[in-house]
GROMACS .gro file of C-alpha atoms in nm:
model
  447
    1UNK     CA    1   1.982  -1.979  -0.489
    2UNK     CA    2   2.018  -1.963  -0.091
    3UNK     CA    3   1.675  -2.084   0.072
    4UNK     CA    4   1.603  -1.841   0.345
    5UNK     CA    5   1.302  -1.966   0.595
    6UNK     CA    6   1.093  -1.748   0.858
    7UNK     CA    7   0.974  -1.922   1.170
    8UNK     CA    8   0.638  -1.677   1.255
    9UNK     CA    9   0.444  -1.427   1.001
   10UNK     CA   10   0.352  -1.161   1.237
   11UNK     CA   11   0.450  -0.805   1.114
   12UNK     CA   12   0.840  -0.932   1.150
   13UNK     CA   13   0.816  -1.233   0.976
   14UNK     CA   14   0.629  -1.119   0.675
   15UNK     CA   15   0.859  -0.808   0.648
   16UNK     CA   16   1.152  -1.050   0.618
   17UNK     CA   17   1.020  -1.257   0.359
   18UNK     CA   18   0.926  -0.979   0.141
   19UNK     CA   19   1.270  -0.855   0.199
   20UNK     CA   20   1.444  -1.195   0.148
   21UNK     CA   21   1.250  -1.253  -0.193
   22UNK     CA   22   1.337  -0.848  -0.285
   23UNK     CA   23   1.693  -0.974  -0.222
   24UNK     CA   24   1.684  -1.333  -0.449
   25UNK     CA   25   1.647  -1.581  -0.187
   26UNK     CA   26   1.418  -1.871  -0.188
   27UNK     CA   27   1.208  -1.803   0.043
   28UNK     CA   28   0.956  -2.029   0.254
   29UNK     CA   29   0.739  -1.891   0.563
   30UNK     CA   30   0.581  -2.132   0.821
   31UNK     CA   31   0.348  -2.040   1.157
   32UNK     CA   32   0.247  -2.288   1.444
   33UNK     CA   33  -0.037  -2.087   1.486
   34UNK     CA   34  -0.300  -1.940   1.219
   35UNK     CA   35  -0.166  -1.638   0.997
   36UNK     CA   36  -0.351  -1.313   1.074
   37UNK     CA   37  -0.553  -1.204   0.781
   38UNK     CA   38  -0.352  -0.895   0.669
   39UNK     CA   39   0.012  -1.079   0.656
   40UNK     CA   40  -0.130  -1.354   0.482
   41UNK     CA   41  -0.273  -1.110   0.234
   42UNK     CA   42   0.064  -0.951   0.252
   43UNK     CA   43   0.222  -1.276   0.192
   44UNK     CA   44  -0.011  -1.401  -0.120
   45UNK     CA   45   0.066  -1.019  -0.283
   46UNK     CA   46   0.399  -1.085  -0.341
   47UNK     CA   47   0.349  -1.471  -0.391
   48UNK     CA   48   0.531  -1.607  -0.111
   49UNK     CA   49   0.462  -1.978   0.015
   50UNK     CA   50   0.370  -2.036   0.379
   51UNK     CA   51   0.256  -2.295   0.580
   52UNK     CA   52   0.024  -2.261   0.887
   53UNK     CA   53  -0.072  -2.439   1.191
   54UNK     CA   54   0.246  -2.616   1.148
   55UNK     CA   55   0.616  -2.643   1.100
   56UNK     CA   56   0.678  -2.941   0.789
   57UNK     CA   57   1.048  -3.017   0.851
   58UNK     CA   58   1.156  -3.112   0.573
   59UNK     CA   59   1.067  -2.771   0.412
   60UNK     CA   60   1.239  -2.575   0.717
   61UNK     CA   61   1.547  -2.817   0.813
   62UNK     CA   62   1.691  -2.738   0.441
   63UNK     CA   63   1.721  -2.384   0.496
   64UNK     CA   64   2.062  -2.192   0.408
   65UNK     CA   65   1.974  -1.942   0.684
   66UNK     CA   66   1.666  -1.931   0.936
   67UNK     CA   67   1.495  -1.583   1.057
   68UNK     CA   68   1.311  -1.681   1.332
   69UNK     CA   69   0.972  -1.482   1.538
   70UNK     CA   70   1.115  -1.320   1.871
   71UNK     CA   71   0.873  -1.458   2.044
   72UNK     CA   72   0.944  -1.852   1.958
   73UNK     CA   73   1.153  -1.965   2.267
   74UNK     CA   74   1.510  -2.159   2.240
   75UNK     CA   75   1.346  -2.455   2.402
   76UNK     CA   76   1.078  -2.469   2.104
   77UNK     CA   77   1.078  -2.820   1.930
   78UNK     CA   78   1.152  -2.700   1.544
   79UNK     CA   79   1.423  -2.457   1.700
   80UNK     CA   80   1.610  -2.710   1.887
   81UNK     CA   81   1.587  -2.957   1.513
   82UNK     CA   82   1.712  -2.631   1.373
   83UNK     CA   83   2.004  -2.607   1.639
   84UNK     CA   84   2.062  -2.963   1.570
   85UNK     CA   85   2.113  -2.949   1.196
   86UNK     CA   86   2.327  -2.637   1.226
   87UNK     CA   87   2.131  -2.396   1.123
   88UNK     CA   88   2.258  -2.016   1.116
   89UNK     CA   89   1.966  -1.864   1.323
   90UNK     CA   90   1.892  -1.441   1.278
   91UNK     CA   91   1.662  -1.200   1.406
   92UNK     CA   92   1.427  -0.975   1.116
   93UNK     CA   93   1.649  -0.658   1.249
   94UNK     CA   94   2.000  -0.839   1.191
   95UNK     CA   95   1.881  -0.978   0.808
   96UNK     CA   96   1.756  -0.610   0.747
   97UNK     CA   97   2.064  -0.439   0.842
   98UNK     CA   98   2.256  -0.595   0.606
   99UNK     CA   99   2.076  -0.420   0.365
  100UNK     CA  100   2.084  -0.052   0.461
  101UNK     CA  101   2.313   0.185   0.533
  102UNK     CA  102   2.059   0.407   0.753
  103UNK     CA  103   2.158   0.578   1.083
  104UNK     CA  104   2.002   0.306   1.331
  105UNK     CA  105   1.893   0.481   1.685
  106UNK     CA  106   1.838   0.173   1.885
  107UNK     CA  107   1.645   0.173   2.192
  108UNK     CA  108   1.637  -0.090   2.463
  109UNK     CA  109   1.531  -0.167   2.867
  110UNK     CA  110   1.347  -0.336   3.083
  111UNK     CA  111   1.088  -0.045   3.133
  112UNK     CA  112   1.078   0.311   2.940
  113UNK     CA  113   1.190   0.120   2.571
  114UNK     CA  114   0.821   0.202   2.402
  115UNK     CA  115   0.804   0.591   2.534
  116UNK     CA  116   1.179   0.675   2.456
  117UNK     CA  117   1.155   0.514   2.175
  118UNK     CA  118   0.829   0.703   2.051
  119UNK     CA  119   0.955   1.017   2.174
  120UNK     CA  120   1.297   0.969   1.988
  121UNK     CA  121   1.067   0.898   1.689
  122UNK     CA  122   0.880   1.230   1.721
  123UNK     CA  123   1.164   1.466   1.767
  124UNK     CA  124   1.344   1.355   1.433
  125UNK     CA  125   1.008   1.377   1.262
  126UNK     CA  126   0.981   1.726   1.401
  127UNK     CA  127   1.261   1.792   1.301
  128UNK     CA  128   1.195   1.707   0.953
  129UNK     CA  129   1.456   1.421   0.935
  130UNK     CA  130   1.344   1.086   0.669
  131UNK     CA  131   1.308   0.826   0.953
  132UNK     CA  132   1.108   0.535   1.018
  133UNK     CA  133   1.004   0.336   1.340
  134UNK     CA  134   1.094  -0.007   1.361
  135UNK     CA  135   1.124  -0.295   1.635
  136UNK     CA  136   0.887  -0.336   1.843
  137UNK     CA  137   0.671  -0.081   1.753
  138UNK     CA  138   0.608   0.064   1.411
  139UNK     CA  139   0.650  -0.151   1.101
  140UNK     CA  140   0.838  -0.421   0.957
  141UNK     CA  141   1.227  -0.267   0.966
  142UNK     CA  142   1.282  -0.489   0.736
  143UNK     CA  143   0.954  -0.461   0.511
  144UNK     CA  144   1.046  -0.074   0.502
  145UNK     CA  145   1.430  -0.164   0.391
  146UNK     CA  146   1.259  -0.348   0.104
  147UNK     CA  147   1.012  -0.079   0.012
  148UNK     CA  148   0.958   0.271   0.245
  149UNK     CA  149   1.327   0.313   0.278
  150UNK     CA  150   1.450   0.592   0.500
  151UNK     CA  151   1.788   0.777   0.633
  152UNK     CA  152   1.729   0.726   1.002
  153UNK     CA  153   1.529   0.454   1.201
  154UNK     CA  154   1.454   0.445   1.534
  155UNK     CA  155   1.411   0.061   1.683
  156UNK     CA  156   1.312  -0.079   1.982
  157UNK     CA  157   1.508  -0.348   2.029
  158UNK     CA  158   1.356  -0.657   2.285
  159UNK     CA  159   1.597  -0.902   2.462
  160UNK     CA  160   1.467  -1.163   2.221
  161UNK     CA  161   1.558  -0.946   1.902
  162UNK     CA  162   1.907  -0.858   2.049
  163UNK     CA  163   1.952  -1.273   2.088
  164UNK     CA  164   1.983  -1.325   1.717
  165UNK     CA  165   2.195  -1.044   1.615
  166UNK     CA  166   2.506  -1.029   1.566
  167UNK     CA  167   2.696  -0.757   1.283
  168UNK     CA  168   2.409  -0.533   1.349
  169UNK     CA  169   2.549  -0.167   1.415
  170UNK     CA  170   2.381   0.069   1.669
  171UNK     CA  171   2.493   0.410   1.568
  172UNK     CA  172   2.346   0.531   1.893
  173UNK     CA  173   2.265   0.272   2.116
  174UNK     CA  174   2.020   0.397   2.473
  175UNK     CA  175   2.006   0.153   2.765
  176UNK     CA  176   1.734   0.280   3.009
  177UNK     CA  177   1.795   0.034   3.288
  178UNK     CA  178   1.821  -0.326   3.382
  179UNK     CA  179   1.604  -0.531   3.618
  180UNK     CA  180   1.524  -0.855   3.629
  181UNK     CA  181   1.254  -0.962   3.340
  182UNK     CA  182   1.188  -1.276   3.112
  183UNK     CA  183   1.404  -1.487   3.332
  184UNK     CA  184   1.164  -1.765   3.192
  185UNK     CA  185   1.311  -1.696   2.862
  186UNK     CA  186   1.708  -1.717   3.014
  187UNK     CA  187   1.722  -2.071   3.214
  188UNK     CA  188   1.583  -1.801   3.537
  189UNK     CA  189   1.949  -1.683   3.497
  190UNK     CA  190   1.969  -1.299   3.505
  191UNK     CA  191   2.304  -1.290   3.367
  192UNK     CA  192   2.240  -1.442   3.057
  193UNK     CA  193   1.921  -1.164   3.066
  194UNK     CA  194   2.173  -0.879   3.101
  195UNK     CA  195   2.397  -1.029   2.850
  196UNK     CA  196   2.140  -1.000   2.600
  197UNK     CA  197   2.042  -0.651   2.669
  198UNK     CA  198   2.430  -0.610   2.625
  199UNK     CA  199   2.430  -0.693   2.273
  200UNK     CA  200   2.294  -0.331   2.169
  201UNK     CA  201   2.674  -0.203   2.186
  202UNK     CA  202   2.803  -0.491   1.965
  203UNK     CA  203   3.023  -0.356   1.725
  204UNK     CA  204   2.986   0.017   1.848
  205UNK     CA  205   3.321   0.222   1.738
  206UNK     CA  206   3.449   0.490   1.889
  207UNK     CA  207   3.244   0.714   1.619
  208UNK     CA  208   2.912   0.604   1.752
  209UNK     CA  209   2.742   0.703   2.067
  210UNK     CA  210   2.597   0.483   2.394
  211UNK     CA  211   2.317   0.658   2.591
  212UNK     CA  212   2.294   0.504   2.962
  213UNK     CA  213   2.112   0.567   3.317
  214UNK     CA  214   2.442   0.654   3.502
  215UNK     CA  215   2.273   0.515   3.804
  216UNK     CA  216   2.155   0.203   3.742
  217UNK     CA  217   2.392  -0.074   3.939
  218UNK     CA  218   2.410  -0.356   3.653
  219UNK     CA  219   2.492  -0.135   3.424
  220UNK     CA  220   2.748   0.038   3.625
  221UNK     CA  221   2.897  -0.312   3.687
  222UNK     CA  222   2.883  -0.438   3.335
  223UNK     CA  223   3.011  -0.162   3.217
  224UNK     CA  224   3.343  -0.174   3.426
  225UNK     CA  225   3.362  -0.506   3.251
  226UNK     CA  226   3.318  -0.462   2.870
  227UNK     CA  227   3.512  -0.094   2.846
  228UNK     CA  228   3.266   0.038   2.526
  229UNK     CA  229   3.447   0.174   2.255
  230UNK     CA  230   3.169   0.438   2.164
  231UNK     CA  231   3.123   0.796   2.340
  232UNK     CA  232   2.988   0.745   2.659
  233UNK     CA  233   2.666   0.992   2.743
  234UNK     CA  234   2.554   0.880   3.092
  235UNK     CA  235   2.235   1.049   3.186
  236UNK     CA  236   2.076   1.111   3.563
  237UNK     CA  237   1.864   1.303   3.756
  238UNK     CA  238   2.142   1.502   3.916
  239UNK     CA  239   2.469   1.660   3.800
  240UNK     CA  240   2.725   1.457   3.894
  241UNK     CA  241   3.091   1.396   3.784
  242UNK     CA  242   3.118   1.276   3.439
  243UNK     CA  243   2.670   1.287   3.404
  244UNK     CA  244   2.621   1.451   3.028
  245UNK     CA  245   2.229   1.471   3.047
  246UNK     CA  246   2.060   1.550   3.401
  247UNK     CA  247   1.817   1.789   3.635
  248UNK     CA  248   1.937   2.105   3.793
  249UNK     CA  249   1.801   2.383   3.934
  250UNK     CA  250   1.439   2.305   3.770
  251UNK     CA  251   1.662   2.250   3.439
  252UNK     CA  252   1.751   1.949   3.234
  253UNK     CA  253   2.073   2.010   3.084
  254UNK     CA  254   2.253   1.772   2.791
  255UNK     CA  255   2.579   1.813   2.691
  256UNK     CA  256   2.694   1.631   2.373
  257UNK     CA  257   3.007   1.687   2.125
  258UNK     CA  258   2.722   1.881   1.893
  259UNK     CA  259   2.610   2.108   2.148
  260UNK     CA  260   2.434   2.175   2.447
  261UNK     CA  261   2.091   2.197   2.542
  262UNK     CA  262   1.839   2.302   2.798
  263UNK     CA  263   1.507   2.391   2.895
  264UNK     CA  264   1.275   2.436   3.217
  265UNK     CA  265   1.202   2.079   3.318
  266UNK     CA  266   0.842   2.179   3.395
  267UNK     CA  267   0.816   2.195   3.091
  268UNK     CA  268   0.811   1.841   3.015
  269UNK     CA  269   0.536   1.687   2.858
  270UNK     CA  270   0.607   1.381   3.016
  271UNK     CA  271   0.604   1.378   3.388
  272UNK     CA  272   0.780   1.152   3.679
  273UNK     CA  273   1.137   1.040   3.755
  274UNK     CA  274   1.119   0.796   3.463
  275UNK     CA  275   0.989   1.017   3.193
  276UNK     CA  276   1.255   1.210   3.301
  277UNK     CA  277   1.524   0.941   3.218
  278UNK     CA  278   1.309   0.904   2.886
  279UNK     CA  279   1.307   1.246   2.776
  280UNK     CA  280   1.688   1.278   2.848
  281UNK     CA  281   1.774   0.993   2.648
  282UNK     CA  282   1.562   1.102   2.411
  283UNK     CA  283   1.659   1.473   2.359
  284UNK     CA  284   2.044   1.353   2.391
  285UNK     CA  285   2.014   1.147   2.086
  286UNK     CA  286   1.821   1.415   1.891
  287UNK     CA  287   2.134   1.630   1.993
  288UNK     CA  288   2.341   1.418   1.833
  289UNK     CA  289   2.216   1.393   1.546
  290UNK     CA  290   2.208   1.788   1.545
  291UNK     CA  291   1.862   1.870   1.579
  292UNK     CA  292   1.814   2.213   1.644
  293UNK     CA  293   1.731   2.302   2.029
  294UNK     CA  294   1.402   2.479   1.956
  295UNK     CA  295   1.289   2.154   1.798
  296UNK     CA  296   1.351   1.928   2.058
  297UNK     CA  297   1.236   2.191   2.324
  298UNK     CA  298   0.929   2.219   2.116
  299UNK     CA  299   0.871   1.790   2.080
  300UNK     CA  300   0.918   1.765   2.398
  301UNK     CA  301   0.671   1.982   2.553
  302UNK     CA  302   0.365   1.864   2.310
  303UNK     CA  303   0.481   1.463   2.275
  304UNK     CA  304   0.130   1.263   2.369
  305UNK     CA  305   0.319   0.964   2.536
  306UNK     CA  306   0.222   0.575   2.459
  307UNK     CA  307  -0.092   0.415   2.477
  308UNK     CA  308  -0.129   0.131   2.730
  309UNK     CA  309   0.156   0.310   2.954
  310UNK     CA  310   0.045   0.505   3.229
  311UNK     CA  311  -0.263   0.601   2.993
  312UNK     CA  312  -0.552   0.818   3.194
  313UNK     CA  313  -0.875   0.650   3.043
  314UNK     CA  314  -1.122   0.832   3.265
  315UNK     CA  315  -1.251   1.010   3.603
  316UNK     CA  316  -1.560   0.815   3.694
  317UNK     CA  317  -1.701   0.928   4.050
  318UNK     CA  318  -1.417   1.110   4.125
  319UNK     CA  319  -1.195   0.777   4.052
  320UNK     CA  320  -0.931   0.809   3.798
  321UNK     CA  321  -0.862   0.449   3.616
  322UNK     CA  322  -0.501   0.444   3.431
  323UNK     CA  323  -0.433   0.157   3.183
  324UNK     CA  324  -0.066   0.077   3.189
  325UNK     CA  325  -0.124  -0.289   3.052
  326UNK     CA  326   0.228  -0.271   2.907
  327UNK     CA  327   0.391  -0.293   3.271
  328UNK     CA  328   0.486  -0.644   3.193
  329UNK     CA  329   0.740  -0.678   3.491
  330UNK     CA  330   0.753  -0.584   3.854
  331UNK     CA  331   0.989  -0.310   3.782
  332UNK     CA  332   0.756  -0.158   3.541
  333UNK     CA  333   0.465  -0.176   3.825
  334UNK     CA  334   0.696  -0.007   4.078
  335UNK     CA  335   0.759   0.303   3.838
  336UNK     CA  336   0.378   0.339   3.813
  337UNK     CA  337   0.317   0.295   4.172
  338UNK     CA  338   0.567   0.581   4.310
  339UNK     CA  339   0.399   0.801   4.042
  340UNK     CA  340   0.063   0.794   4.167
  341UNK     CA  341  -0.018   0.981   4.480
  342UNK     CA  342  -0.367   0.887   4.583
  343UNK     CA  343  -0.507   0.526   4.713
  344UNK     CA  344  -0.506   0.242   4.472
  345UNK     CA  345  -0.718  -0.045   4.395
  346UNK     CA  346  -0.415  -0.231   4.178
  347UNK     CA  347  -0.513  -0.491   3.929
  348UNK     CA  348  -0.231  -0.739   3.932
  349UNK     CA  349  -0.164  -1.067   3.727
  350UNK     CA  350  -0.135  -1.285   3.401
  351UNK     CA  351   0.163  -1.507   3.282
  352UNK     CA  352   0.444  -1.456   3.569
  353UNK     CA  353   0.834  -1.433   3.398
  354UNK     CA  354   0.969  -1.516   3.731
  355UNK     CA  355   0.897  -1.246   3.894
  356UNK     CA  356   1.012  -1.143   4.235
  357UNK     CA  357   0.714  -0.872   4.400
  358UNK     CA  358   0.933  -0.796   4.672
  359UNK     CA  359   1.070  -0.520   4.472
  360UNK     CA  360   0.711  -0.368   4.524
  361UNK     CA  361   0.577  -0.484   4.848
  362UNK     CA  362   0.676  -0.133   5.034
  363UNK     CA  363   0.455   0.080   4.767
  364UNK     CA  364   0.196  -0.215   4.757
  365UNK     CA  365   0.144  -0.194   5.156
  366UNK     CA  366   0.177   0.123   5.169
  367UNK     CA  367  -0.039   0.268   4.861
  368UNK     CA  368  -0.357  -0.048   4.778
  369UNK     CA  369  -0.584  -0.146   4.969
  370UNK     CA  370  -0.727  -0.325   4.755
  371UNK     CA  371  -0.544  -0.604   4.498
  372UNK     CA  372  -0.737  -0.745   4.237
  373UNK     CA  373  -0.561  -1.071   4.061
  374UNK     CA  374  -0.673  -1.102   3.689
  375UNK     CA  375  -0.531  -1.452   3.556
  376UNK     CA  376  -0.567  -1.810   3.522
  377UNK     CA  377  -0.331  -1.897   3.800
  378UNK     CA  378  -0.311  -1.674   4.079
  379UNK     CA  379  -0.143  -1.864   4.295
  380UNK     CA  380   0.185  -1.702   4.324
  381UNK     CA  381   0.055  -1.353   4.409
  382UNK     CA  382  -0.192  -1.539   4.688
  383UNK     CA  383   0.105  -1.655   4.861
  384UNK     CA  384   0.335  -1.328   4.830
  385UNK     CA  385   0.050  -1.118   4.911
  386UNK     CA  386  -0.209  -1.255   5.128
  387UNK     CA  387  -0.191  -1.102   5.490
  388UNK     CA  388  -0.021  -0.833   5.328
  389UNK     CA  389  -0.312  -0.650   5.163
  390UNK     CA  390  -0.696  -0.649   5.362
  391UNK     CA  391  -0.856  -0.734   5.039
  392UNK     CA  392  -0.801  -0.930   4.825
  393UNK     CA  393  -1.032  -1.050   4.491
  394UNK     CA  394  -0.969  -1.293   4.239
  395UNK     CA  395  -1.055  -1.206   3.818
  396UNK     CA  396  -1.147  -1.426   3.552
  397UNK     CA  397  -1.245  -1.163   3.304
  398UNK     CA  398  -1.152  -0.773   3.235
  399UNK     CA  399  -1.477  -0.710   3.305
  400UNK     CA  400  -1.485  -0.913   3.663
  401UNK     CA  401  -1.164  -0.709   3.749
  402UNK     CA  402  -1.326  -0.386   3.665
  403UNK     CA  403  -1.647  -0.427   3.795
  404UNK     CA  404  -1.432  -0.524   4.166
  405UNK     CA  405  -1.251  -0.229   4.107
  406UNK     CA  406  -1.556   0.009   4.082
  407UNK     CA  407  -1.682  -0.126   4.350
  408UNK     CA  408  -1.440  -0.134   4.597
  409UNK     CA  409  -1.291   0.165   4.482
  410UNK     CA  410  -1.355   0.518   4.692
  411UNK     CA  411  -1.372   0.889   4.584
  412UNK     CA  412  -1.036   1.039   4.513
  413UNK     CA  413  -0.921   0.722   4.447
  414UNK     CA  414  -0.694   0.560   4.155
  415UNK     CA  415  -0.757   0.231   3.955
  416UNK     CA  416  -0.487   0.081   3.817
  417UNK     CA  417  -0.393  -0.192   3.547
  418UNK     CA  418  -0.057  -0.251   3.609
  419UNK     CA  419  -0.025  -0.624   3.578
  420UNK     CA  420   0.365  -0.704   3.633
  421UNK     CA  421   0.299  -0.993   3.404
  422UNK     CA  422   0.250  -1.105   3.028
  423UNK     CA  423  -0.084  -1.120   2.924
  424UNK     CA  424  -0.116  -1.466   2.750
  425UNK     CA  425  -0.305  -1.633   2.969
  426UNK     CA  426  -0.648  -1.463   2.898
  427UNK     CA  427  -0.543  -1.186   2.641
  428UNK     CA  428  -0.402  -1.208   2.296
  429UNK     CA  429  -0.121  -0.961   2.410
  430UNK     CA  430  -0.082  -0.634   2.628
  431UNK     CA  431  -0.271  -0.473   2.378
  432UNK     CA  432  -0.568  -0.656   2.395
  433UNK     CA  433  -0.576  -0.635   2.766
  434UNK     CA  434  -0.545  -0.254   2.747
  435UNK     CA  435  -0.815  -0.223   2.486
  436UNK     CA  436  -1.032  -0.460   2.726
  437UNK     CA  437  -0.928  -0.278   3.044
  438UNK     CA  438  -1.048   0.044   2.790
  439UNK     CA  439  -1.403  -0.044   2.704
  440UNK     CA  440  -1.503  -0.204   3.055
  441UNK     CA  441  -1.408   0.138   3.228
  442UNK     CA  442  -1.594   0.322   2.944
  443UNK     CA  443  -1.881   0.104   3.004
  444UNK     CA  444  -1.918   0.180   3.344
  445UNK     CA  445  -1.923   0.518   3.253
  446UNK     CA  446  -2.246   0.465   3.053
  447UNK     CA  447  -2.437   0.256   3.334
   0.00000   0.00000   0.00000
């Protein structure tokens, strides 16, 4: 019997090993940190042993086959004992695709992954497709391979998943963009970053499809490289030679080998250049697939977008406050800075990837005047921003930053969580620091 161990039982890890034991495999699960209540109820249901708190090494190191947490680093100590031994090491998506033959719609970016793929999600359902929503969002892909399986799947796909996967298929593959994000992760090398994102076209043939911003430099440049095999469906915000999904004439038009489509791009439920790119990408691989026009005219005109991105909470004093907690990179901050019109008091800060804010300064000086830095170590923001912006407060707490922010904040005026950075240092995850950034404004609300 091959012994099959998972590194991390988050909603992954526990999918995998229900998977792995549905499939034969002896299975053993281990966690650094303390197993959240409802995987390790998960876990004890289908009597799987786990370890937590710690990695034992002599019950990992004699694995067959190792599926390993995206969010445990390369340079990890167990990792680097499992590189040593020789150790085949797989993401949950790669084990789970070896044991479906589902149409996989896989999403992936540095900014726009979550909405596209949400909004890809919600047109098949509309539609009236069996699909299921996997990745990054949604459950398990492969806890719904061993139990909830389905036709179609729609997965976000991370840099980090992407890393351990390798005969995984992408029947339609999207690439929104490509800036610079994680470098932390990739020796600060943003090759080996764009490399990664590259791996959602692995063993594409000529039958499958790859959905791409047609204006986005690295990907032009990469893609001169590589020569994909699959059908190419660039998509813009302008016709132009060769563009299959764009804006004209108040229209978005998509062209595909099943059909066109269009529809008044007012329209839109989603609004701004980005959800533009979003809904293109999304409605082309709905089109596809064949869903009917009406359908996807109909999705997306009524989709409710993502929480924690761009997400109005509430007008207080005639101040709106937006919670996009899940603008983890600078990139990510820029598209919610050129969307907003009005002043901004911008809440900035957490675990910095690397980041470079020049990418930003132009909207920052020209849009804040007021920054508010919620993290442990601010120090890098001080020194990019200081003289830059006329004030400038330091956070220790949600409720610090948001208290600032009402303060300094005037009528007509937006606040805005938009933290270019991971949230580890004082949250448990993006999440978190949404739902905090959530409550404090709703609190104020009731003072």
């Amino acid at each position: 019997m091959k012994r099959m161990v998972i590194l991390g039982a988050g909603e992954s890890g526990t999918g995998a090993a229900v998977l792995a034991q549905k499939q034969g495999f002896d299975v053993f699960v281990s966690d650094l940190s303390s197993i959240r209540p409802e995987h390790k109820l998960l876990l004890e249901k289908y009597n799987i042993p786990f370890e937590e708190n710690q990695h034992t090494g002599d019950k990992i190191l004699n694995a067959d086959e190792i599926i390993k947490s995206p969010g445990i680093p390369d340079k990890a100590p167990v990792i680097q004992q499992i590189i040593a031994h020789q150790i085949h090491i797989i993401s949950e998506i790669e084990f789970a695709g070896r044991y479906t033959g589902a149409k996989m719609i896989c999403i992936t970016g540095s900014n726009g992954k979550t909405t596209t793929t949400m909004l890809t999600y919600h047109i098949l359902q509309q539609a009236g497709l069996d699909v299921g929503l996997a990745g990054n969002v949604g459950n398990s892909l492969a806890f719904q391979v061993a139990e909830t399986p389905h036709e179609y799947y729609v997965v976000e796909l991370s840099s980090f998943q992407l890393d351990n996967m390798y005969d995984f298929k992408a029947d339609i593959a999207i690439l929104l963009n490509i800036t610079p994000d994680h470098l932390d992760r990739y020796h600060y090398e943003f090759q080996n970053y764009i490399d990664a994102k590259f791996r959602i076209l692995q063993n594409q043939t000529e039958a499958d499809a790859f959905i791409f911003w047609n204006d986005d430099p690295v990907i032009a440049r990469e893609l001169a490289k590589r020569c994909p095999k699959a059908a190419l469906y660039p998509f813009s915000d302008v016709k132009n030679p060769g563009v299959k999904s764009f804006a004209e004439k108040g229209e978005i038009r998509i062209e595909t080998l099943n059909g066109s489509f269009s529809m008044p791009q007012a329209g839109l439920a989603l609004k701004g250049i980005h959800n533009l790119y979003n809904s293109l990408s999304a409605a082309t691989a709905a089109k596809i697939l064949g869903v009917s026009n009406e359908t996807i005219r109909q999705s997306l005109s009524d989709f409710a977008g993502v929480e924690h991105r761009m997400e109005h909470v509430a007008r207080i004093a005639d101040v709106d406050y937006i919670n996009d907690s899940k603008a983890t990179n600078v990139d990510s901050c820029r598209y919610a800075l050129q969307s907003i019109e009005t002043p901004i008091v911008l809440i900035l800060g957490g675990t910095d990837k690397g980041n470079d804010y020049t990418d930003i300064e132009d909207l920052v000086t020209g849009k804040v005047h007021t920054l508010i830095f919620l993290g442990v170590d601010n120090e890098k923001l001080h020194t990019f921003f200081d003289h830059k912006i006329s004030r400038i407060v330091d956070a220790r707490s949600m409720d610090e930053a948001v208290s600032s922010a009402h303060l300094f904040a005037n009528q007509g005026d937006t606040v805005l969580l938009s933290p270019c950075c991971a949230s580890f240092d004082l949250f448990q995850n993006y999440e978190d620091r949404g739902h905090q950034f959530k409550n404090c404004v709703h609190g104020l609300s009731n003072d």
